[in-house]
Amino acid sequence: MKKFRKVLDGLTTSSPVNPGGSPGCGSAAGTPSAAPTPRELEIQETLMSEHFQICKTVRHGFPYQPTALAFDPVQKILAIGSRSGGIRILGRPGVDCHSQHESGAAVLQMQFLINEGALVTACADDTLHLWSLRQRLPAILHSLKFNRERITFCHLPFQSKWLYVGTERGNTHIVNIESFILSGYVIMWNKAIELSTKTHPGPVVHLSDSPKDEGKLLIGFESGTIVMWDLRAKRADFRIYYDEAIHSVSWHHEGRQFMCSHSDGSLSMWNMRNTAKPFQVTFPHGKTQRDGRKESCKPILKVEYKTSRNSSEAFVIFSGGLSYDKAGRRPTLTIMHGKAITVLEMDYPIVDFMVLCETPYLNEVQEPYAVVVLLEKDFVVVDLTQSNFPIFENPYPMDVHESPVTCTAYFADCPPDIIPVLYSIGAKHKKTGYSHKEWPVSGGTWTVGSQTYPEIIITGHADGSIKFWDATAITLQMLYKLKTSKVFEKPKTGDMGRSADLVEEDPYAVQMISWCPQSRIFCVVGISAHVILYRFSKHDANTIITSLELRLQCEMEDVISPSDTENTPCFSDPSGHSPQPQPPSPRSNTPDSVRDSIPCLKVKDRMIRMPPGYQAELVVQLLWVDGEPPQQITCLDLNSAYGLLALGNCNGLAVVDYLQKTILLCMSTLELYGSADPFQRLTRSPRKNRQSTSDFCMRGLSNFYSDSKKRIRTSYQSLTELSDNQVSLDLERSKSPTSDHVNGHCTSPTSQPCPSGRARVPGGPEGPRLARRGPGRPPFRKAQSAACMEVSLPVSSLTEGYPSRRAMLQQLHGVSMYSHDEHHITNYSWSERESRENSFSRSRSSSVSSIDRETKEAVTTLQFAESYGRKSDSLPTPCLWVGTSLGLVLIIPMSIPTDEQERQEDPVTVAPTGTVLMLKGSVLRFGFLDCGGALINSPYEVWRDQHAPDDPDRPRKRKLVNFSPSSSQEACGDGHLAVVCSERQAKVFYMPSQACLYVHNITESSFVLRADVVSVSNSVCLACFCANGHIMILSLPSLRPLLDVSYLPLTDMRIARTFCFTNGGQALYLCSPTEIQRITYSQEMCVNLQETLGELFTPIETPEAQNRGFLKGFFGGNAQTFDREELFGEASAGKASRSLAQHIPGQGGIEGMKAAAGGVVGDLARARIALDERGQRLGELEERTALMMTSAETFSKHAHELMLKCKDKKWYQF
């Protein structure tokens, strides 16, 4: 325990003090600033560096870009490989593990060692890997890198330790699974085909041993050549030359015939007795044309030929094979059972499929019961035991990406009753028609750990839907789905007005969400500059949605430069009154303004029946102004205890009273300062050309940033749609200070006030509709989700080349935005050189005029709290903390009636005071602590069902829970600490004196993307995620660095948009367009991770092979015993060439476990692996001893026979 002592009562430190009375901003962490404070502050911090460690916990969602599929029929676990080298292993719900090949090469094929707890993967870099699944975190035991051959196909027979590997050259190699060393036995392509053949047969596309005789290997070449190779005799039994290319081969279980799928959409059946020609060729989807020829069909990429006991007819299941003339047909899986043909249409292309059978033995009746179909973006399991072939309900969260994810939120330690309530409501809307049988992938074991608490993940999507997920422990299960688009009228396709001009592909895309779990009030911010407020109810209701409209756009632009005379960070407006909204400017009375004063979407203005769950109550929309689309909303906060909602964008701030359905405040950022503005703002004439404001801002990815300085009105247009020419054009534009987008990219608020919002009367006049493009261009294109942000940004340029986010944007899109990162005006000591470097006062005759410094001071973060709006305040009052893109913090106190009746009737007073605090970079987060260092939560209203039947004995009244600083600290007296974090800096202020106690410069070369004040190990800390991939943890309130780990470089905007921290030492982000990655930064959770994960391997007896019977074995040619060890071993086959393949030892042994685990759990795991290895060695020693004894007995016997034979012979008889 380290005690930090802060002397606040007139004492000074060794730091230099400037005439303003405060040391420099860059004081080291933990160094108190010499600011006078009313008393001595003592805070005992408990968090140390040892409490933090970064590790991944679990990955949810559908594997991105899947490539391969494998299934263990005994263990009943399934593996999916991906193009990025990832492996996802799935079992029963809760058994879900993700592993990654370090090379990142695509997984081409996977083979389970059935019931052995191991998996072989073949990757695109021509490397084989052996994974051990006997521990909770899979690890690589061996790797084999081929140097001169490219792997195309692998086959591992059941209960065999020899793996057949086919290559692109047509050769077949054999690998020992135990040692992962190549055998000297090689089947060369020129030996497999006839000598008279003039062409190369092509790569090996199929390998399988005959069910009738394991000593016969069937080799399929791409060109259509099929060879049955006798492994003992080392020669070909027969060769088949077919005209069409082969894609796959499947055996009948008796081994007398097999089926091939071909590139012309045909299936050929071959009999082992006559291989001269196929005894049957069918085109399942090819019809006979008038001329007698079959119509051309697409290739059948894979076929499975399975038999069943209950039916004499076999199952033939294949993918593809449709005729070419049926354009627009979706990918299909065809199931042929006798004469019945069932075609199952899939939503996405089929990557691979597997038929699940009851037995692992290929020479037994297969009894298929399900088909696992891996699609490009989905995972489907079909029930074969029912005639209508229903699908199983997928227990895994594979539909996270059903609509592209645009934002995420993570809530840990939620109220315990919220998850059952959401589940009960969501269960009523579940789909039906699923198979009633148990989910077939049921392997592994998993139990809920003892240290669990309710966790909820919320995802927003491009189609306007919201999904609530139960994320308790390591699972993820969807609870409830909300569709925000139901609030708005559907646009009419034939309407050439607003619906055709303003609404395009994804107008409802969710941009931001805010949720109060205690009051169950939910807010959604959409891309169309709208906010929807929802209340939760267990009963359905018929209501009319209230709509409020806001004008947050002004006419003139201003230039910001620091003022040399105003050097005080905190100002107080003596009058304390709120500037009242003034009438609209003369321009707003013109017909053009009336025509353009419409929202982007039309709210339903009739009575709506709302089902139980979240029900819309209020919609706030920003309006078009003079043909300009409204700027996107950049930040939002709601407080259920106050009944207030605050929103901001790059034009200003608005505060809404959602209880009285009124707008309390609608002001530009400049107006909030009043006389306390620390900048000189030089107004200039209105721009002449407005074209680029709504034209250039349509492109880019800046709207995916959480900070408002990027949230100009941009589109969600896919970056893949932007050609290099467009980007280069944008960059070329950004070089010219007089280009259109510099003139009109972002309009800035001026001293002229903007009119406040107004409530829209349902059914009222809307004015003429827009019917033009140009400046009235739609404000959005197709919603580009955070999931789909696939722009590869070089890490070096992000961490070194770009000093801030806006610099990166300017480089990418020519966005000209002012940054306060390097230009600060505070009352701290600044040297003369710093003052000169940071001054913006340039000569007007300079070639770079003030137009280059055009800016929007955006509102970047908002938070309601019980705080002190003025230095003179003695008691905390409801306040709104406002952070801007220039690093300024404003505190706006409010007067809210306490009586419930008065709260419904009397107005709420909002009075900006001009209080200003300053930091480097855009402000990202606020947090509040009491004088004991404990976190002060925002007050909230306890949930009450407004639509429940009235109970006269228990009237529904508002019940508020308040966490006032004064009520939580009797010993400490009044006051509290305010934590403010920006892109580059964190500060802790003492309120109400507004003295800066601690300062820490988080980063100089990069910038913070996400910051949160979180609770960890019964204490509080500040967690930050930077653009250079670093995760930093700072103690509170002293801002000591506790952790700084380079975890994840910012390679695309998806991570920046979706990364978020939560309490309990957890965080998440969207690691791919379809997957959510959860991580922990808590040492305790890292240590206990092994306990929370599921077991992939469970000891199960391998089912015994069926007794075939004497007659069937005699007449059917019973399978001969085949000793692969004798044939492929080093003694008989010799050693393979060392240059052919290189063996690489893996880290799956004890060394890997030492690095991967620690603590008691790690020790137990290491001990278990050591015992397994020791037992394995003892088993191998016992086998070798038995072999040596047998060999010795054989040698003794032969020697004795030889002695008896030669005993009576004379010397000349030899």
PDB file of N, CA and C in Angstrom, residues 337-410:
ATOM      1  N   HIS A 337     -32.171 -38.599 -52.015  1.00  0.00           N
ATOM      2  CA  HIS A 337     -32.430 -39.824 -51.255  1.00  0.00           C
ATOM      3  C   HIS A 337     -33.406 -40.659 -52.061  1.00  0.00           C
ATOM      4  N   GLY A 338     -32.873 -41.631 -52.777  1.00  0.00           N
ATOM      5  CA  GLY A 338     -33.697 -42.389 -53.709  1.00  0.00           C
ATOM      6  C   GLY A 338     -34.097 -41.501 -54.869  1.00  0.00           C
ATOM      7  N   LYS A 339     -35.389 -41.454 -55.148  1.00  0.00           N
ATOM      8  CA  LYS A 339     -35.886 -40.615 -56.227  1.00  0.00           C
ATOM      9  C   LYS A 339     -36.205 -39.197 -55.755  1.00  0.00           C
ATOM     10  N   ALA A 340     -36.198 -38.981 -54.467  1.00  0.00           N
ATOM     11  CA  ALA A 340     -36.508 -37.650 -53.933  1.00  0.00           C
ATOM     12  C   ALA A 340     -35.277 -36.758 -53.996  1.00  0.00           C
ATOM     13  N   ILE A 341     -35.470 -35.589 -54.563  1.00  0.00           N
ATOM     14  CA  ILE A 341     -34.383 -34.606 -54.656  1.00  0.00           C
ATOM     15  C   ILE A 341     -34.849 -33.329 -53.942  1.00  0.00           C
ATOM     16  N   THR A 342     -34.102 -32.923 -52.922  1.00  0.00           N
ATOM     17  CA  THR A 342     -34.411 -31.707 -52.159  1.00  0.00           C
ATOM     18  C   THR A 342     -33.281 -30.710 -52.359  1.00  0.00           C
ATOM     19  N   VAL A 343     -33.642 -29.512 -52.784  1.00  0.00           N
ATOM     20  CA  VAL A 343     -32.649 -28.454 -53.021  1.00  0.00           C
ATOM     21  C   VAL A 343     -32.820 -27.398 -51.928  1.00  0.00           C
ATOM     22  N   LEU A 344     -31.782 -27.215 -51.126  1.00  0.00           N
ATOM     23  CA  LEU A 344     -31.799 -26.226 -50.050  1.00  0.00           C
ATOM     24  C   LEU A 344     -31.025 -24.996 -50.507  1.00  0.00           C
ATOM     25  N   GLU A 345     -31.708 -23.875 -50.610  1.00  0.00           N
ATOM     26  CA  GLU A 345     -31.053 -22.637 -51.022  1.00  0.00           C
ATOM     27  C   GLU A 345     -30.417 -21.960 -49.812  1.00  0.00           C
ATOM     28  N   MET A 346     -29.205 -21.500 -49.994  1.00  0.00           N
ATOM     29  CA  MET A 346     -28.454 -20.851 -48.926  1.00  0.00           C
ATOM     30  C   MET A 346     -28.344 -19.354 -49.199  1.00  0.00           C
ATOM     31  N   ASP A 347     -28.170 -18.600 -48.111  1.00  0.00           N
ATOM     32  CA  ASP A 347     -28.078 -17.147 -48.253  1.00  0.00           C
ATOM     33  C   ASP A 347     -26.716 -16.702 -48.768  1.00  0.00           C
ATOM     34  N   TYR A 348     -25.701 -17.529 -48.555  1.00  0.00           N
ATOM     35  CA  TYR A 348     -24.335 -17.150 -48.939  1.00  0.00           C
ATOM     36  C   TYR A 348     -23.678 -18.326 -49.653  1.00  0.00           C
ATOM     37  N   PRO A 349     -22.587 -18.073 -50.373  1.00  0.00           N
ATOM     38  CA  PRO A 349     -21.874 -19.172 -51.036  1.00  0.00           C
ATOM     39  C   PRO A 349     -21.395 -20.221 -50.036  1.00  0.00           C
ATOM     40  N   ILE A 350     -21.407 -21.487 -50.486  1.00  0.00           N
ATOM     41  CA  ILE A 350     -20.991 -22.597 -49.624  1.00  0.00           C
ATOM     42  C   ILE A 350     -19.477 -22.740 -49.690  1.00  0.00           C
ATOM     43  N   VAL A 351     -18.837 -22.721 -48.537  1.00  0.00           N
ATOM     44  CA  VAL A 351     -17.390 -22.907 -48.454  1.00  0.00           C
ATOM     45  C   VAL A 351     -17.062 -24.389 -48.368  1.00  0.00           C
ATOM     46  N   ASP A 352     -17.765 -25.106 -47.505  1.00  0.00           N
ATOM     47  CA  ASP A 352     -17.529 -26.528 -47.317  1.00  0.00           C
ATOM     48  C   ASP A 352     -18.732 -27.106 -46.577  1.00  0.00           C
ATOM     49  N   PHE A 353     -18.882 -28.420 -46.664  1.00  0.00           N
ATOM     50  CA  PHE A 353     -19.908 -29.081 -45.863  1.00  0.00           C
ATOM     51  C   PHE A 353     -19.409 -30.468 -45.480  1.00  0.00           C
ATOM     52  N   MET A 354     -19.981 -31.009 -44.412  1.00  0.00           N
ATOM     53  CA  MET A 354     -19.634 -32.339 -43.935  1.00  0.00           C
ATOM     54  C   MET A 354     -20.901 -33.043 -43.501  1.00  0.00           C
ATOM     55  N   VAL A 355     -20.980 -34.347 -43.808  1.00  0.00           N
ATOM     56  CA  VAL A 355     -22.097 -35.167 -43.354  1.00  0.00           C
ATOM     57  C   VAL A 355     -21.681 -35.850 -42.050  1.00  0.00           C
ATOM     58  N   LEU A 356     -22.473 -35.653 -40.996  1.00  0.00           N
ATOM     59  CA  LEU A 356     -22.179 -36.254 -39.697  1.00  0.00           C
ATOM     60  C   LEU A 356     -22.824 -37.632 -39.638  1.00  0.00           C
ATOM     61  N   CYS A 357     -22.005 -38.639 -39.276  1.00  0.00           N
ATOM     62  CA  CYS A 357     -22.476 -40.019 -39.247  1.00  0.00           C
ATOM     63  C   CYS A 357     -22.284 -40.612 -37.855  1.00  0.00           C
ATOM     64  N   GLU A 358     -23.016 -41.693 -37.606  1.00  0.00           N
ATOM     65  CA  GLU A 358     -22.984 -42.312 -36.285  1.00  0.00           C
ATOM     66  C   GLU A 358     -21.669 -43.020 -36.006  1.00  0.00           C
ATOM     67  N   THR A 359     -21.016 -43.540 -37.021  1.00  0.00           N
ATOM     68  CA  THR A 359     -19.823 -44.351 -36.817  1.00  0.00           C
ATOM     69  C   THR A 359     -18.606 -43.678 -37.443  1.00  0.00           C
ATOM     70  N   PRO A 360     -17.446 -43.831 -36.812  1.00  0.00           N
ATOM     71  CA  PRO A 360     -16.219 -43.298 -37.435  1.00  0.00           C
ATOM     72  C   PRO A 360     -15.581 -44.276 -38.413  1.00  0.00           C
ATOM     73  N   TYR A 361     -16.084 -45.524 -38.480  1.00  0.00           N
ATOM     74  CA  TYR A 361     -15.500 -46.530 -39.363  1.00  0.00           C
ATOM     75  C   TYR A 361     -16.093 -46.389 -40.760  1.00  0.00           C
ATOM     76  N   LEU A 362     -15.211 -46.282 -41.754  1.00  0.00           N
ATOM     77  CA  LEU A 362     -15.662 -46.076 -43.125  1.00  0.00           C
ATOM     78  C   LEU A 362     -16.227 -47.346 -43.749  1.00  0.00           C
ATOM     79  N   ASN A 363     -15.921 -48.516 -43.193  1.00  0.00           N
ATOM     80  CA  ASN A 363     -16.397 -49.776 -43.791  1.00  0.00           C
ATOM     81  C   ASN A 363     -17.671 -50.261 -43.127  1.00  0.00           C
ATOM     82  N   GLU A 364     -18.363 -49.388 -42.389  1.00  0.00           N
ATOM     83  CA  GLU A 364     -19.643 -49.729 -41.785  1.00  0.00           C
ATOM     84  C   GLU A 364     -20.737 -48.841 -42.380  1.00  0.00           C
ATOM     85  N   VAL A 365     -21.980 -49.282 -42.188  1.00  0.00           N
ATOM     86  CA  VAL A 365     -23.101 -48.457 -42.637  1.00  0.00           C
ATOM     87  C   VAL A 365     -23.020 -47.109 -41.920  1.00  0.00           C
ATOM     88  N   GLN A 366     -23.059 -46.034 -42.651  1.00  0.00           N
ATOM     89  CA  GLN A 366     -22.691 -44.728 -42.104  1.00  0.00           C
ATOM     90  C   GLN A 366     -23.757 -44.121 -41.193  1.00  0.00           C
ATOM     91  N   GLU A 367     -25.019 -44.316 -41.498  1.00  0.00           N
ATOM     92  CA  GLU A 367     -26.113 -43.731 -40.721  1.00  0.00           C
ATOM     93  C   GLU A 367     -25.962 -42.216 -40.586  1.00  0.00           C
ATOM     94  N   PRO A 368     -26.080 -41.457 -41.659  1.00  0.00           N
ATOM     95  CA  PRO A 368     -25.961 -39.987 -41.549  1.00  0.00           C
ATOM     96  C   PRO A 368     -27.158 -39.396 -40.802  1.00  0.00           C
ATOM     97  N   TYR A 369     -26.901 -38.421 -39.961  1.00  0.00           N
ATOM     98  CA  TYR A 369     -27.980 -37.800 -39.196  1.00  0.00           C
ATOM     99  C   TYR A 369     -28.015 -36.284 -39.330  1.00  0.00           C
ATOM    100  N   ALA A 370     -26.982 -35.669 -39.868  1.00  0.00           N
ATOM    101  CA  ALA A 370     -26.969 -34.208 -40.017  1.00  0.00           C
ATOM    102  C   ALA A 370     -25.930 -33.807 -41.049  1.00  0.00           C
ATOM    103  N   VAL A 371     -26.118 -32.622 -41.585  1.00  0.00           N
ATOM    104  CA  VAL A 371     -25.151 -32.035 -42.520  1.00  0.00           C
ATOM    105  C   VAL A 371     -24.742 -30.673 -41.961  1.00  0.00           C
ATOM    106  N   VAL A 372     -23.458 -30.490 -41.763  1.00  0.00           N
ATOM    107  CA  VAL A 372     -22.917 -29.197 -41.328  1.00  0.00           C
ATOM    108  C   VAL A 372     -22.497 -28.428 -42.576  1.00  0.00           C
ATOM    109  N   VAL A 373     -23.082 -27.263 -42.787  1.00  0.00           N
ATOM    110  CA  VAL A 373     -22.808 -26.462 -43.977  1.00  0.00           C
ATOM    111  C   VAL A 373     -22.123 -25.164 -43.534  1.00  0.00           C
ATOM    112  N   LEU A 374     -20.918 -24.969 -44.003  1.00  0.00           N
ATOM    113  CA  LEU A 374     -20.166 -23.753 -43.707  1.00  0.00           C
ATOM    114  C   LEU A 374     -20.318 -22.796 -44.881  1.00  0.00           C
ATOM    115  N   LEU A 375     -20.951 -21.667 -44.625  1.00  0.00           N
ATOM    116  CA  LEU A 375     -21.137 -20.645 -45.649  1.00  0.00           C
ATOM    117  C   LEU A 375     -20.135 -19.525 -45.436  1.00  0.00           C
ATOM    118  N   GLU A 376     -20.105 -18.610 -46.387  1.00  0.00           N
ATOM    119  CA  GLU A 376     -19.160 -17.496 -46.265  1.00  0.00           C
ATOM    120  C   GLU A 376     -19.458 -16.622 -45.052  1.00  0.00           C
ATOM    121  N   LYS A 377     -20.735 -16.486 -44.704  1.00  0.00           N
ATOM    122  CA  LYS A 377     -21.094 -15.620 -43.589  1.00  0.00           C
ATOM    123  C   LYS A 377     -22.108 -16.260 -42.655  1.00  0.00           C
ATOM    124  N   ASP A 378     -22.193 -17.580 -42.674  1.00  0.00           N
ATOM    125  CA  ASP A 378     -23.149 -18.245 -41.792  1.00  0.00           C
ATOM    126  C   ASP A 378     -22.731 -19.690 -41.593  1.00  0.00           C
ATOM    127  N   PHE A 379     -23.408 -20.334 -40.649  1.00  0.00           N
ATOM    128  CA  PHE A 379     -23.087 -21.697 -40.255  1.00  0.00           C
ATOM    129  C   PHE A 379     -24.415 -22.409 -40.004  1.00  0.00           C
ATOM    130  N   VAL A 380     -24.726 -23.431 -40.824  1.00  0.00           N
ATOM    131  CA  VAL A 380     -26.033 -24.074 -40.807  1.00  0.00           C
ATOM    132  C   VAL A 380     -25.842 -25.570 -40.593  1.00  0.00           C
ATOM    133  N   VAL A 381     -26.719 -26.162 -39.768  1.00  0.00           N
ATOM    134  CA  VAL A 381     -26.722 -27.615 -39.569  1.00  0.00           C
ATOM    135  C   VAL A 381     -28.121 -28.122 -39.923  1.00  0.00           C
ATOM    136  N   VAL A 382     -28.171 -29.048 -40.883  1.00  0.00           N
ATOM    137  CA  VAL A 382     -29.433 -29.578 -41.396  1.00  0.00           C
ATOM    138  C   VAL A 382     -29.690 -30.946 -40.781  1.00  0.00           C
ATOM    139  N   ASP A 383     -30.917 -31.177 -40.336  1.00  0.00           N
ATOM    140  CA  ASP A 383     -31.316 -32.449 -39.745  1.00  0.00           C
ATOM    141  C   ASP A 383     -31.740 -33.407 -40.872  1.00  0.00           C
ATOM    142  N   LEU A 384     -31.002 -34.516 -41.031  1.00  0.00           N
ATOM    143  CA  LEU A 384     -31.298 -35.488 -42.088  1.00  0.00           C
ATOM    144  C   LEU A 384     -32.295 -36.548 -41.649  1.00  0.00           C
ATOM    145  N   THR A 385     -32.612 -36.586 -40.362  1.00  0.00           N
ATOM    146  CA  THR A 385     -33.495 -37.646 -39.870  1.00  0.00           C
ATOM    147  C   THR A 385     -34.965 -37.337 -40.115  1.00  0.00           C
ATOM    148  N   GLN A 386     -35.293 -36.121 -40.510  1.00  0.00           N
ATOM    149  CA  GLN A 386     -36.672 -35.765 -40.796  1.00  0.00           C
ATOM    150  C   GLN A 386     -36.821 -35.483 -42.291  1.00  0.00           C
ATOM    151  N   SER A 387     -37.969 -35.821 -42.815  1.00  0.00           N
ATOM    152  CA  SER A 387     -38.165 -35.766 -44.264  1.00  0.00           C
ATOM    153  C   SER A 387     -38.137 -34.347 -44.819  1.00  0.00           C
ATOM    154  N   ASN A 388     -38.514 -33.352 -43.996  1.00  0.00           N
ATOM    155  CA  ASN A 388     -38.502 -31.975 -44.493  1.00  0.00           C
ATOM    156  C   ASN A 388     -37.169 -31.280 -44.284  1.00  0.00           C
ATOM    157  N   PHE A 389     -36.208 -31.985 -43.711  1.00  0.00           N
ATOM    158  CA  PHE A 389     -34.848 -31.482 -43.518  1.00  0.00           C
ATOM    159  C   PHE A 389     -34.830 -30.103 -42.838  1.00  0.00           C
ATOM    160  N   PRO A 390     -35.342 -29.987 -41.617  1.00  0.00           N
ATOM    161  CA  PRO A 390     -35.264 -28.691 -40.910  1.00  0.00           C
ATOM    162  C   PRO A 390     -33.848 -28.442 -40.440  1.00  0.00           C
ATOM    163  N   ILE A 391     -33.561 -27.195 -40.117  1.00  0.00           N
ATOM    164  CA  ILE A 391     -32.238 -26.859 -39.594  1.00  0.00           C
ATOM    165  C   ILE A 391     -32.303 -26.807 -38.068  1.00  0.00           C
ATOM    166  N   PHE A 392     -31.147 -26.979 -37.442  1.00  0.00           N
ATOM    167  CA  PHE A 392     -31.040 -26.868 -35.997  1.00  0.00           C
ATOM    168  C   PHE A 392     -30.929 -25.402 -35.598  1.00  0.00           C
ATOM    169  N   GLU A 393     -31.449 -25.079 -34.445  1.00  0.00           N
ATOM    170  CA  GLU A 393     -31.256 -23.731 -33.918  1.00  0.00           C
ATOM    171  C   GLU A 393     -29.829 -23.600 -33.414  1.00  0.00           C
ATOM    172  N   ASN A 394     -29.131 -22.633 -33.954  1.00  0.00           N
ATOM    173  CA  ASN A 394     -27.708 -22.477 -33.645  1.00  0.00           C
ATOM    174  C   ASN A 394     -27.537 -21.873 -32.253  1.00  0.00           C
ATOM    175  N   PRO A 395     -26.864 -22.576 -31.327  1.00  0.00           N
ATOM    176  CA  PRO A 395     -26.678 -22.021 -29.978  1.00  0.00           C
ATOM    177  C   PRO A 395     -25.541 -21.014 -29.887  1.00  0.00           C
ATOM    178  N   TYR A 396     -24.745 -20.893 -30.956  1.00  0.00           N
ATOM    179  CA  TYR A 396     -23.627 -19.962 -30.940  1.00  0.00           C
ATOM    180  C   TYR A 396     -24.071 -18.607 -31.503  1.00  0.00           C
ATOM    181  N   PRO A 397     -23.460 -17.531 -31.064  1.00  0.00           N
ATOM    182  CA  PRO A 397     -23.817 -16.195 -31.587  1.00  0.00           C
ATOM    183  C   PRO A 397     -23.190 -15.952 -32.956  1.00  0.00           C
ATOM    184  N   MET A 398     -23.675 -16.658 -33.968  1.00  0.00           N
ATOM    185  CA  MET A 398     -23.112 -16.554 -35.310  1.00  0.00           C
ATOM    186  C   MET A 398     -23.733 -15.420 -36.128  1.00  0.00           C
ATOM    187  N   ASP A 399     -24.731 -14.726 -35.567  1.00  0.00           N
ATOM    188  CA  ASP A 399     -25.426 -13.692 -36.331  1.00  0.00           C
ATOM    189  C   ASP A 399     -25.130 -12.291 -35.825  1.00  0.00           C
ATOM    190  N   VAL A 400     -23.959 -12.106 -35.238  1.00  0.00           N
ATOM    191  CA  VAL A 400     -23.574 -10.753 -34.805  1.00  0.00           C
ATOM    192  C   VAL A 400     -23.574  -9.806 -35.987  1.00  0.00           C
ATOM    193  N   HIS A 401     -23.171 -10.311 -37.147  1.00  0.00           N
ATOM    194  CA  HIS A 401     -23.013  -9.492 -38.347  1.00  0.00           C
ATOM    195  C   HIS A 401     -24.235  -9.568 -39.247  1.00  0.00           C
ATOM    196  N   GLU A 402     -25.376 -10.015 -38.736  1.00  0.00           N
ATOM    197  CA  GLU A 402     -26.588 -10.115 -39.561  1.00  0.00           C
ATOM    198  C   GLU A 402     -26.818  -8.824 -40.339  1.00  0.00           C
ATOM    199  N   SER A 403     -26.651  -7.708 -39.676  1.00  0.00           N
ATOM    200  CA  SER A 403     -26.479  -6.411 -40.330  1.00  0.00           C
ATOM    201  C   SER A 403     -25.142  -5.870 -39.824  1.00  0.00           C
ATOM    202  N   PRO A 404     -24.350  -5.218 -40.662  1.00  0.00           N
ATOM    203  CA  PRO A 404     -23.010  -4.783 -40.236  1.00  0.00           C
ATOM    204  C   PRO A 404     -23.044  -3.983 -38.930  1.00  0.00           C
ATOM    205  N   VAL A 405     -22.120  -4.316 -38.045  1.00  0.00           N
ATOM    206  CA  VAL A 405     -22.043  -3.660 -36.740  1.00  0.00           C
ATOM    207  C   VAL A 405     -21.442  -2.267 -36.910  1.00  0.00           C
ATOM    208  N   THR A 406     -22.109  -1.266 -36.353  1.00  0.00           N
ATOM    209  CA  THR A 406     -21.624   0.117 -36.455  1.00  0.00           C
ATOM    210  C   THR A 406     -21.168   0.681 -35.125  1.00  0.00           C
ATOM    211  N   CYS A 407     -21.586   0.119 -33.995  1.00  0.00           N
ATOM    212  CA  CYS A 407     -21.113   0.591 -32.694  1.00  0.00           C
ATOM    213  C   CYS A 407     -21.350  -0.496 -31.661  1.00  0.00           C
ATOM    214  N   THR A 408     -20.623  -0.416 -30.548  1.00  0.00           N
ATOM    215  CA  THR A 408     -20.740  -1.393 -29.473  1.00  0.00           C
ATOM    216  C   THR A 408     -20.738  -0.679 -28.126  1.00  0.00           C
ATOM    217  N   ALA A 409     -21.269  -1.358 -27.127  1.00  0.00           N
ATOM    218  CA  ALA A 409     -21.224  -0.888 -25.741  1.00  0.00           C
ATOM    219  C   ALA A 409     -21.158  -2.115 -24.846  1.00  0.00           C
ATOM    220  N   TYR A 410     -20.428  -1.999 -23.739  1.00  0.00           N
ATOM    221  CA  TYR A 410     -20.154  -3.129 -22.849  1.00  0.00           C
ATOM    222  C   TYR A 410     -20.484  -2.699 -21.429  1.00  0.00           C
TER     223      TYR A 410
END
